[in-house]
Amino acid sequence: MLVTFEGGEGSGKSTQAKLLYDHFVAEGLDAIFVREPGSTPVAEGIRSFLLTGRSDGISPNTEALLFMAARSDLWLNVIIPALNAGKIVVSDRSQDSTVVYQGICKGVDRTLIDNIFRSFAGDVIPRRTYLFDIDPLVGIARSLSRAGNKETIFEDMGLEYHRKVRFGFLDLAQKNPGRFVVLDGELSVTELYDRIVADIGALIAQRLPQGLQELTTASS
Ligand code: TYD
């Protein structure tokens, strides 16, 4: 099962992604945690190139191809093997980020982005995507105030851009209601965590055989 976390800058998604991973581990489930771009040596190299200022002036198309290259490396080497081994994969960002940031917001051809994704992911898509929705003014302020944050390339884009990101994600969520759960990024860490754990618990229970489903319902 693949679970992804998406949202704008400073929306709180990374905190919750890690908390959910810790929850799975505490429950004794076989889970891994990844972030995009990143989580393999190649993808981390692409990440530092893209996010720390060295890619200044890059065209949207090239930027999209680099995000996709990082994703391809991570999916082929880590995500697909983990899913095939029956593990739960928790991913901080994934394909939806490229669709929104490079596709919807920077005009990169959506068919190109979708086709590259299918070339390595096949028909795998997340079972659940948590979208953290937040006013960009609040989110960017949070993100920039984080001590030691040197990956500010995307935070430095104008407010209009971040509004587009927000509505791009909300539009994707509206078009994929079975996959997305939209969460208010201004809720407390505990409130968000409780909602996510309740939702994922229900999803996992659905996948268990009938007898075990009844057992989990009876014990909760
Ligand atoms: P992330 O590490 O999630 O940073 P933050 O927690 O500040 O949101 O993402 C890094 C940046 O990369 C973020 O600004 C969004 C951008 N991004 C894209 O533009 N396209 C992509 O495909 C991905 C995965 C990220």
Tab-separated table of C-alpha atoms and ligand atoms in Angstrom:
chain	number	residue	atom	x	y	z
A	1	MET	CA	0.000	0.000	0.000
A	2	LEU	CA	1.329	3.417	-1.007
A	3	VAL	CA	0.332	6.474	1.046
A	4	THR	CA	1.396	9.945	-0.119
A	5	PHE	CA	1.452	13.360	1.524
A	6	GLU	CA	1.019	16.466	-0.619
A	7	GLY	CA	0.544	20.182	-0.102
A	8	GLY	CA	2.131	23.598	-0.393
A	9	GLU	CA	5.115	24.975	1.456
A	10	GLY	CA	4.933	24.820	5.269
A	11	SER	CA	1.625	22.957	5.291
A	12	GLY	CA	2.742	20.459	7.935
A	13	LYS	CA	2.701	17.435	5.634
A	14	SER	CA	6.275	16.291	6.348
A	15	THR	CA	5.665	16.198	10.113
A	16	GLN	CA	2.540	14.084	9.628
A	17	ALA	CA	4.179	11.792	7.063
A	18	LYS	CA	6.891	10.927	9.592
A	19	LEU	CA	4.354	10.501	12.393
A	20	LEU	CA	2.330	8.077	10.278
A	21	TYR	CA	5.441	6.086	9.439
A	22	ASP	CA	6.310	5.917	13.182
A	23	HIS	CA	2.747	4.781	13.874
A	24	PHE	CA	3.043	1.909	11.374
A	25	VAL	CA	6.359	0.826	12.900
A	26	ALA	CA	4.889	0.975	16.418
A	27	GLU	CA	2.002	-1.224	15.212
A	28	GLY	CA	4.539	-3.781	14.003
A	29	LEU	CA	3.740	-3.199	10.316
A	30	ASP	CA	6.448	-3.448	7.677
A	31	ALA	CA	6.732	0.127	6.402
A	32	ILE	CA	9.294	2.383	4.748
A	33	PHE	CA	9.497	6.177	4.570
A	34	VAL	CA	10.675	8.132	1.515
A	35	ARG	CA	10.666	11.759	0.405
A	36	GLU	CA	10.547	13.228	-3.093
A	37	PRO	CA	12.688	14.364	-4.622
A	38	GLY	CA	15.216	12.195	-2.807
A	39	SER	CA	15.748	9.005	-0.809
A	40	THR	CA	18.312	7.467	-3.187
A	41	PRO	CA	21.836	8.824	-3.818
A	42	VAL	CA	20.905	9.836	-7.395
A	43	ALA	CA	17.626	11.468	-6.365
A	44	GLU	CA	19.243	13.301	-3.421
A	45	GLY	CA	21.841	14.673	-5.878
A	46	ILE	CA	19.045	15.937	-8.137
A	47	ARG	CA	17.284	17.367	-5.070
A	48	SER	CA	20.240	19.449	-3.986
A	49	PHE	CA	20.755	20.671	-7.561
A	50	LEU	CA	17.096	21.697	-7.911
A	51	LEU	CA	16.404	23.145	-4.482
A	52	THR	CA	19.506	25.007	-3.383
A	53	GLY	CA	19.955	27.622	-6.095
A	54	ARG	CA	22.265	25.878	-8.568
A	55	SER	CA	19.411	25.384	-11.040
A	56	ASP	CA	18.710	29.129	-11.413
A	57	GLY	CA	17.207	29.895	-14.830
A	58	ILE	CA	16.309	26.285	-15.613
A	59	SER	CA	13.383	25.872	-18.036
A	60	PRO	CA	10.129	24.392	-16.664
A	61	ASN	CA	10.479	21.443	-19.027
A	62	THR	CA	14.002	20.588	-17.867
A	63	GLU	CA	12.951	21.038	-14.252
A	64	ALA	CA	10.039	18.630	-14.735
A	65	LEU	CA	12.322	16.069	-16.402
A	66	LEU	CA	14.745	16.255	-13.472
A	67	PHE	CA	11.971	15.752	-10.910
A	68	MET	CA	10.785	12.789	-13.001
A	69	ALA	CA	14.335	11.387	-13.229
A	70	ALA	CA	14.641	11.512	-9.438
A	71	ARG	CA	11.246	9.811	-9.137
A	72	SER	CA	12.142	7.123	-11.648
A	73	ASP	CA	15.284	6.245	-9.690
A	74	LEU	CA	13.374	6.065	-6.408
A	75	TRP	CA	10.454	4.080	-7.776
A	76	LEU	CA	12.517	1.530	-9.689
A	77	ASN	CA	15.036	0.941	-6.895
A	78	VAL	CA	12.962	1.372	-3.750
A	79	ILE	CA	9.194	1.887	-4.057
A	80	ILE	CA	8.230	-0.837	-6.540
A	81	PRO	CA	10.391	-3.511	-4.821
A	82	ALA	CA	8.939	-2.515	-1.417
A	83	LEU	CA	5.343	-2.694	-2.677
A	84	ASN	CA	6.062	-6.053	-4.324
A	85	ALA	CA	7.382	-7.291	-0.972
A	86	GLY	CA	4.063	-6.315	0.652
A	87	LYS	CA	5.435	-3.300	2.547
A	88	ILE	CA	3.608	-0.062	3.261
A	89	VAL	CA	5.318	2.914	1.622
A	90	VAL	CA	4.841	6.389	3.116
A	91	SER	CA	5.989	9.095	0.704
A	92	ASP	CA	6.432	12.792	1.456
A	93	ARG	CA	5.341	14.165	-1.981
A	94	SER	CA	5.055	12.222	-5.214
A	95	GLN	CA	3.699	12.480	-8.772
A	96	ASP	CA	0.912	14.921	-7.809
A	97	SER	CA	3.595	17.512	-6.938
A	98	THR	CA	5.000	17.451	-10.483
A	99	VAL	CA	1.494	17.596	-11.955
A	100	VAL	CA	0.710	20.691	-9.855
A	101	TYR	CA	4.049	22.575	-9.635
A	102	GLN	CA	5.433	21.915	-13.120
A	103	GLY	CA	2.243	20.975	-15.028
A	104	ILE	CA	-0.563	23.201	-13.769
A	105	CYS	CA	1.607	26.080	-12.497
A	106	LYS	CA	4.441	26.199	-15.035
A	107	GLY	CA	2.628	24.887	-18.102
A	108	VAL	CA	4.634	21.703	-18.720
A	109	ASP	CA	2.750	19.233	-20.922
A	110	ARG	CA	0.623	17.034	-18.654
A	111	THR	CA	0.661	14.102	-21.087
A	112	LEU	CA	4.460	14.103	-21.024
A	113	ILE	CA	4.461	14.064	-17.196
A	114	ASP	CA	1.840	11.278	-17.091
A	115	ASN	CA	3.592	9.165	-19.734
A	116	ILE	CA	6.980	9.318	-18.037
A	117	PHE	CA	5.331	8.335	-14.763
A	118	ARG	CA	3.634	5.326	-16.325
A	119	SER	CA	6.935	4.220	-17.898
A	120	PHE	CA	8.271	3.264	-14.457
A	121	ALA	CA	5.190	3.093	-12.214
A	122	GLY	CA	2.945	1.062	-14.518
A	123	ASP	CA	-0.542	1.293	-13.064
A	124	VAL	CA	0.557	1.791	-9.451
A	125	ILE	CA	-1.050	4.823	-7.795
A	126	PRO	CA	-1.315	5.810	-4.128
A	127	ARG	CA	-4.105	4.121	-2.182
A	128	ARG	CA	-4.466	7.293	-0.150
A	129	THR	CA	-3.189	10.847	-0.620
A	130	TYR	CA	-3.421	13.311	2.267
A	131	LEU	CA	-3.560	16.866	0.970
A	132	PHE	CA	-2.571	19.537	3.487
A	133	ASP	CA	-4.377	22.696	2.516
A	134	ILE	CA	-3.134	26.002	3.913
A	135	ASP	CA	-3.229	29.710	3.075
A	136	PRO	CA	0.145	30.282	1.321
A	137	LEU	CA	0.818	33.344	3.486
A	138	VAL	CA	0.752	31.176	6.612
A	139	GLY	CA	2.591	28.257	5.002
A	140	ILE	CA	5.482	30.238	3.518
A	141	ALA	CA	6.027	32.162	6.756
A	142	ARG	CA	6.239	28.847	8.618
A	143	SER	CA	8.564	27.317	6.059
A	144	LEU	CA	10.980	30.264	5.951
A	145	SER	CA	11.145	30.470	9.738
A	146	ARG	CA	12.434	26.896	10.007
A	147	ALA	CA	15.971	27.032	11.312
A	148	GLY	CA	18.557	26.100	8.713
A	149	ASN	CA	16.136	25.897	5.774
A	150	LYS	CA	18.393	26.335	2.744
A	151	GLU	CA	15.991	24.819	0.218
A	152	THR	CA	14.095	28.035	-0.395
A	153	ILE	CA	13.959	28.179	-4.198
A	154	PHE	CA	10.244	27.411	-4.336
A	155	GLU	CA	9.403	29.502	-1.261
A	156	ASP	CA	10.937	32.470	-3.094
A	157	MET	CA	8.354	32.333	-5.915
A	158	GLY	CA	5.599	34.988	-5.713
A	159	LEU	CA	2.387	34.674	-3.741
A	160	GLU	CA	0.323	34.334	-6.924
A	161	TYR	CA	2.319	31.217	-7.797
A	162	HIS	CA	1.622	29.673	-4.408
A	163	ARG	CA	-2.089	30.449	-4.730
A	164	LYS	CA	-2.014	28.601	-8.051
A	165	VAL	CA	-0.280	25.657	-6.327
A	166	ARG	CA	-2.985	25.615	-3.660
A	167	PHE	CA	-5.865	25.606	-6.123
A	168	GLY	CA	-4.059	23.137	-8.395
A	169	PHE	CA	-3.885	20.622	-5.553
A	170	LEU	CA	-7.503	21.258	-4.531
A	171	ASP	CA	-8.591	20.710	-8.128
A	172	LEU	CA	-6.726	17.369	-8.292
A	173	ALA	CA	-8.355	16.341	-5.002
A	174	GLN	CA	-11.800	17.195	-6.301
A	175	LYS	CA	-11.190	15.109	-9.430
A	176	ASN	CA	-9.955	12.098	-7.411
A	177	PRO	CA	-12.279	11.960	-4.389
A	178	GLY	CA	-11.683	8.253	-3.704
A	179	ARG	CA	-7.955	8.753	-3.266
A	180	PHE	CA	-7.588	12.196	-1.661
A	181	VAL	CA	-8.391	13.310	1.865
A	182	VAL	CA	-8.097	17.089	2.234
A	183	LEU	CA	-6.918	18.294	5.663
A	184	ASP	CA	-6.819	21.809	7.078
A	185	GLY	CA	-3.091	22.553	7.569
A	186	GLU	CA	-3.901	24.993	10.384
A	187	LEU	CA	-5.257	22.254	12.666
A	188	SER	CA	-2.981	21.160	15.509
A	189	VAL	CA	-0.442	18.375	15.031
A	190	THR	CA	-2.490	16.127	17.325
A	191	GLU	CA	-5.806	16.786	15.586
A	192	LEU	CA	-4.272	16.071	12.188
A	193	TYR	CA	-2.568	12.935	13.451
A	194	ASP	CA	-5.799	11.582	15.003
A	195	ARG	CA	-7.715	12.101	11.751
A	196	ILE	CA	-5.039	10.423	9.653
A	197	VAL	CA	-4.657	7.430	11.965
A	198	ALA	CA	-8.449	6.924	12.064
A	199	ASP	CA	-8.708	7.144	8.281
A	200	ILE	CA	-5.784	4.831	7.545
A	201	GLY	CA	-6.947	2.363	10.188
A	202	ALA	CA	-10.291	2.084	8.407
A	203	LEU	CA	-8.539	1.593	5.046
A	204	ILE	CA	-6.301	-1.153	6.392
A	205	ALA	CA	-9.244	-2.901	8.074
A	206	GLN	CA	-11.048	-3.007	4.688
A	207	ARG	CA	-8.149	-4.979	3.256
A	208	LEU	CA	-8.187	-7.668	5.943
A	209	PRO	CA	-10.100	-10.933	5.488
A	210	GLN	CA	-13.639	-10.853	7.001
A	211	GLY	CA	-12.801	-12.621	10.304
A	212	LEU	CA	-9.866	-10.321	11.035
A	213	GLN	CA	-11.958	-7.252	10.111
A	214	GLU	CA	-14.449	-8.198	12.817
A	215	LEU	CA	-11.639	-8.735	15.312
A	216	THR	CA	-10.125	-5.264	14.656
A	217	THR	CA	-13.557	-3.618	14.888
A	218	ALA	CA	-14.288	-5.426	18.145
A	219	SER	CA	-10.943	-4.418	19.673
A	220	SER	CA	-11.207	-0.708	18.732
B	1	TYD	P1	9.616	19.484	0.066
B	1	TYD	O1	10.896	18.838	0.423
B	1	TYD	O2	8.374	18.749	0.319
B	1	TYD	O3	9.651	20.900	0.765
B	1	TYD	P2	8.549	21.634	1.634
B	1	TYD	O4	8.396	20.832	2.885
B	1	TYD	O5	9.200	22.984	1.846
B	1	TYD	O6	7.311	21.707	0.833
B	1	TYD	O7	9.598	19.844	-1.486
B	1	TYD	C1	10.618	20.579	-2.040
B	1	TYD	C2	10.131	21.533	-3.105
B	1	TYD	O8	10.111	20.879	-4.381
B	1	TYD	C3	8.748	22.082	-2.891
B	1	TYD	O9	8.816	23.486	-3.065
B	1	TYD	C4	7.925	21.513	-4.018
B	1	TYD	C5	8.927	21.215	-5.085
B	1	TYD	N1	8.569	20.079	-5.964
B	1	TYD	C6	8.233	20.325	-7.283
B	1	TYD	O10	8.188	21.484	-7.731
B	1	TYD	N2	7.947	19.262	-8.100
B	1	TYD	C7	7.984	17.981	-7.661
B	1	TYD	O11	7.733	17.030	-8.442
B	1	TYD	C8	8.338	17.738	-6.288
B	1	TYD	C9	8.393	16.339	-5.757
B	1	TYD	C10	8.630	18.825	-5.476
